[in-house]
Amino acid sequence: MSARVLVIEDDEAILKFLRRGLAYEGYQVDIAIDGQMGLGLARDNPPDLVVLDLMLPGIDGLEVCRRLRAGGPVPILILTAKDSVNDRVLGLDMGADDYMIKPFNLDELLARIRALLRRAQPSRPQVLRFADLSLDTGTRQAYRGERTISLTAKEYELLELFLRHPRQVLTRDVIFDRVWGYDFGGESNIIEVYIRYLRQKLEVDEEPRLLHTVRGMGYVLREPA
């Protein structure tokens, strides 16, 4: 059965454009013109993916994103006219998986939807370990020794990337490609922001640092010096 995509968008022209384009690609499409309607549709007929506008009447897109994420792991792709890095970071922190700026190219949108749906396919859970750090890919729960670490969606993906490539220096380009799937721009500090978030959560009560900066190259997960 084809994937079900829920589009939450209040611009009628964009809504018609997306419904036509997605249906042509074989997706089942549900549409909502505001956040409340979208949340109701997601509850009553759970989608495989949500395309979500940020600037919605009533409940705004960020709050809709937060509630959708609290309800489960459905992939969320945000559409917005806001193009600042801070806006993008805020959307991702609320649980979004990807982000596109209006106006957008339909072919690129469809490619990102396909990528998100592929990533959402269930895989065999495993526990990744390095030093006293572990990550359960089934429950998406991280631990430092016996201490439980709560992670956002992007923090989880970033930590999983490092745990799958221990002691390997990962460049900014590789991290952009593997975690975000697109480039925030060469001057963006999004990686530094999320490395800082992870370090704050991994280094409590003077726990030794595991995520290290390799100046001029990138970052590496390795044993403390």
Short mmCIF file of C-alpha atoms in Angstrom, two decimals:
data_model
loop_
_atom_site.label_atom_id
_atom_site.label_comp_id
_atom_site.label_asym_id
_atom_site.label_seq_id
_atom_site.Cartn_x
_atom_site.Cartn_y
_atom_site.Cartn_z
CA MET A 1 0.00 0.00 0.00
CA SER A 2 1.26 3.49 -0.83
CA ALA A 3 2.41 5.78 1.96
CA ARG A 4 -0.09 8.20 3.48
CA VAL A 5 1.09 11.83 3.57
CA LEU A 6 -0.65 14.47 5.68
CA VAL A 7 -0.21 18.04 4.39
CA ILE A 8 -0.97 20.81 6.90
CA GLU A 9 -0.92 24.10 4.99
CA ASP A 10 -3.20 27.15 4.96
CA ASP A 11 -2.17 28.51 1.55
CA GLU A 12 -4.79 27.15 -0.86
CA ALA A 13 -2.55 27.35 -3.94
CA ILE A 14 0.30 25.47 -2.28
CA LEU A 15 -2.15 22.94 -0.84
CA LYS A 16 -3.59 22.15 -4.27
CA PHE A 17 -0.10 22.01 -5.78
CA LEU A 18 1.11 19.54 -3.15
CA ARG A 19 -2.02 17.39 -3.24
CA ARG A 20 -1.77 17.07 -7.02
CA GLY A 21 1.98 16.43 -7.05
CA LEU A 22 1.89 13.86 -4.23
CA ALA A 23 -1.14 12.04 -5.64
CA TYR A 24 0.57 11.86 -9.05
CA GLU A 25 3.50 10.10 -7.34
CA GLY A 26 1.10 7.53 -5.89
CA TYR A 27 0.82 8.77 -2.32
CA GLN A 28 -2.43 8.81 -0.39
CA VAL A 29 -2.90 12.46 0.59
CA ASP A 30 -4.82 13.97 3.51
CA ILE A 31 -5.01 17.75 3.79
CA ALA A 32 -5.61 20.17 6.66
CA ILE A 33 -5.80 23.96 6.56
CA ASP A 34 -4.93 24.60 10.21
CA GLY A 35 -3.11 22.99 13.11
CA GLN A 36 -6.17 21.75 14.97
CA MET A 37 -7.53 20.01 11.89
CA GLY A 38 -4.12 18.51 11.17
CA LEU A 39 -3.72 17.11 14.67
CA GLY A 40 -7.20 15.59 14.45
CA LEU A 41 -6.43 13.90 11.15
CA ALA A 42 -3.10 12.61 12.48
CA ARG A 43 -4.88 11.14 15.50
CA ASP A 44 -7.77 9.54 13.61
CA ASN A 45 -5.87 8.36 10.53
CA PRO A 46 -2.14 8.20 11.37
CA PRO A 47 0.05 9.28 8.43
CA ASP A 48 3.38 7.84 7.35
CA LEU A 49 4.77 11.37 6.92
CA VAL A 50 3.66 14.95 7.61
CA VAL A 51 4.40 18.01 5.47
CA LEU A 52 3.86 20.94 7.84
CA ASP A 53 3.70 24.69 7.27
CA LEU A 54 5.01 26.77 10.17
CA MET A 55 2.82 29.85 9.71
CA LEU A 56 -0.61 28.40 10.53
CA PRO A 57 -3.70 30.06 11.96
CA GLY A 58 -4.62 29.11 15.51
CA ILE A 59 -2.08 26.56 16.71
CA ASP A 60 1.21 27.45 15.02
CA GLY A 61 3.36 24.97 13.18
CA LEU A 62 5.99 24.65 15.91
CA GLU A 63 3.37 23.61 18.46
CA VAL A 64 1.80 21.22 15.96
CA CYS A 65 5.25 19.74 15.35
CA ARG A 66 5.86 19.34 19.08
CA ARG A 67 2.52 17.57 19.59
CA LEU A 68 3.01 15.31 16.59
CA ARG A 69 6.45 14.32 17.84
CA ALA A 70 5.11 13.64 21.33
CA GLY A 71 2.61 11.25 19.76
CA GLY A 72 5.15 9.10 17.92
CA PRO A 73 8.04 8.89 15.47
CA VAL A 74 6.22 10.01 12.30
CA PRO A 75 8.64 11.85 9.94
CA ILE A 76 7.92 15.60 9.77
CA LEU A 77 9.04 17.87 6.93
CA ILE A 78 8.57 21.58 7.64
CA LEU A 79 7.76 24.13 4.94
CA THR A 80 8.23 27.80 5.75
CA ALA A 81 9.03 31.19 4.31
CA LYS A 82 11.39 31.81 7.24
CA ASP A 83 14.94 31.12 6.14
CA SER A 84 17.14 32.08 9.10
CA VAL A 85 19.32 29.41 10.72
CA ASN A 86 17.72 30.12 14.11
CA ASP A 87 14.27 29.38 12.70
CA ARG A 88 15.51 26.13 11.23
CA VAL A 89 17.19 25.10 14.48
CA LEU A 90 13.98 25.85 16.39
CA GLY A 91 11.94 23.70 14.04
CA LEU A 92 14.38 20.81 14.32
CA ASP A 93 14.47 21.14 18.10
CA MET A 94 10.69 20.75 18.14
CA GLY A 95 11.18 17.37 16.48
CA ALA A 96 11.12 18.06 12.73
CA ASP A 97 13.19 15.75 10.53
CA ASP A 98 13.72 18.06 7.56
CA TYR A 99 13.14 21.64 6.52
CA MET A 100 12.42 23.33 3.19
CA ILE A 101 12.20 27.04 2.39
CA LYS A 102 9.38 28.45 0.26
CA PRO A 103 9.32 28.68 -2.68
CA PHE A 104 10.48 25.10 -3.15
CA ASN A 105 11.09 22.72 -6.04
CA LEU A 106 8.59 19.84 -6.17
CA ASP A 107 11.16 17.30 -7.37
CA GLU A 108 13.42 18.14 -4.43
CA LEU A 109 10.49 17.92 -2.02
CA LEU A 110 9.56 14.49 -3.39
CA ALA A 111 13.16 13.32 -3.09
CA ARG A 112 13.28 14.39 0.55
CA ILE A 113 9.97 12.68 1.25
CA ARG A 114 11.32 9.45 -0.25
CA ALA A 115 14.47 9.76 1.86
CA LEU A 116 12.49 10.36 5.06
CA LEU A 117 10.21 7.40 4.37
CA ARG A 118 13.23 5.16 3.73
CA ARG A 119 14.82 6.26 7.01
CA ALA A 120 11.55 5.57 8.84
CA GLN A 121 11.50 1.93 7.75
CA PRO A 122 12.00 -0.30 10.78
CA SER A 123 15.43 -1.88 11.06
CA ARG A 124 16.68 -4.54 13.43
CA PRO A 125 17.35 -2.86 16.78
CA GLN A 126 20.85 -3.00 18.19
CA VAL A 127 22.81 -1.47 21.05
CA LEU A 128 25.78 0.64 19.96
CA ARG A 129 28.54 0.96 22.56
CA PHE A 130 31.68 3.01 23.02
CA ALA A 131 33.51 3.32 26.35
CA ASP A 132 30.71 3.74 28.92
CA LEU A 133 28.35 5.26 26.35
CA SER A 134 25.57 3.16 24.81
CA LEU A 135 22.66 3.80 22.48
CA ASP A 136 19.69 1.46 21.98
CA THR A 137 18.46 1.95 18.41
CA GLY A 138 15.21 0.17 19.23
CA THR A 139 14.13 2.42 22.09
CA ARG A 140 16.30 5.36 20.87
CA GLN A 141 17.54 5.67 24.45
CA ALA A 142 21.10 6.65 25.36
CA TYR A 143 23.07 5.87 28.52
CA ARG A 144 26.34 7.02 30.05
CA GLY A 145 27.12 4.20 32.43
CA GLU A 146 23.87 3.72 34.35
CA ARG A 147 22.70 7.30 33.70
CA THR A 148 19.86 7.76 31.21
CA ILE A 149 20.27 10.53 28.62
CA SER A 150 17.25 12.14 26.99
CA LEU A 151 17.85 13.12 23.34
CA THR A 152 15.97 15.13 20.73
CA ALA A 153 15.50 13.59 17.28
CA LYS A 154 18.55 15.33 15.78
CA GLU A 155 20.73 14.72 18.84
CA TYR A 156 19.91 11.02 18.52
CA GLU A 157 20.82 10.92 14.82
CA LEU A 158 24.07 12.77 15.43
CA LEU A 159 25.09 10.52 18.32
CA GLU A 160 24.18 7.41 16.33
CA LEU A 161 26.39 8.61 13.47
CA PHE A 162 29.39 8.96 15.79
CA LEU A 163 28.72 5.61 17.48
CA ARG A 164 28.64 3.89 14.09
CA HIS A 165 32.02 5.46 13.21
CA PRO A 166 34.08 5.43 16.43
CA ARG A 167 37.59 6.93 16.30
CA GLN A 168 36.87 8.19 12.76
CA VAL A 169 37.09 11.94 12.11
CA LEU A 170 33.81 13.06 10.55
CA THR A 171 33.96 16.24 8.50
CA ARG A 172 31.27 18.92 8.51
CA ASP A 173 30.20 17.89 5.00
CA VAL A 174 29.75 14.27 6.05
CA ILE A 175 27.73 15.28 9.13
CA PHE A 176 25.53 17.63 7.10
CA ASP A 177 24.87 14.90 4.56
CA ARG A 178 24.22 12.04 6.99
CA VAL A 179 22.21 13.88 9.67
CA TRP A 180 20.46 16.74 7.91
CA GLY A 181 20.50 15.44 4.37
CA TYR A 182 21.12 18.92 2.97
CA ASP A 183 23.36 21.89 3.56
CA PHE A 184 22.49 24.70 5.95
CA GLY A 185 25.16 26.81 4.28
CA GLY A 186 28.90 27.00 4.68
CA GLU A 187 28.71 29.69 7.35
CA SER A 188 26.11 27.89 9.48
CA ASN A 189 27.04 26.88 13.02
CA ILE A 190 24.32 24.23 13.28
CA ILE A 191 26.84 21.41 13.82
CA GLU A 192 28.65 23.31 16.57
CA VAL A 193 25.29 23.98 18.24
CA TYR A 194 24.35 20.30 18.29
CA ILE A 195 27.82 19.15 19.34
CA ARG A 196 27.48 21.53 22.29
CA TYR A 197 24.04 20.12 23.10
CA LEU A 198 25.41 16.57 23.08
CA ARG A 199 28.43 17.44 25.19
CA GLN A 200 26.21 19.09 27.80
CA LYS A 201 24.22 15.86 28.06
CA LEU A 202 27.18 13.48 27.89
CA GLU A 203 29.46 15.32 30.31
CA VAL A 204 27.57 15.56 33.60
CA ASP A 205 29.46 15.72 36.92
CA GLU A 206 32.84 15.94 35.16
CA GLU A 207 32.42 12.78 33.10
CA PRO A 208 35.33 12.48 30.63
CA ARG A 209 34.81 14.00 27.18
CA LEU A 210 34.16 11.54 24.35
CA LEU A 211 33.24 13.94 21.51
CA HIS A 212 36.39 15.78 20.47
CA THR A 213 37.01 18.61 18.02
CA VAL A 214 39.72 18.04 15.42
CA ARG A 215 40.62 21.59 14.46
CA GLY A 216 40.22 22.32 10.77
CA MET A 217 38.82 18.86 10.06
CA GLY A 218 35.70 17.96 12.05
CA TYR A 219 34.77 15.86 15.07
CA VAL A 220 35.59 12.42 16.40
CA LEU A 221 34.27 10.02 19.03
CA ARG A 222 37.28 8.65 20.87
CA GLU A 223 38.54 7.78 24.31
CA PRO A 224 39.50 10.63 26.68
CA ALA A 225 43.08 11.80 26.34
#
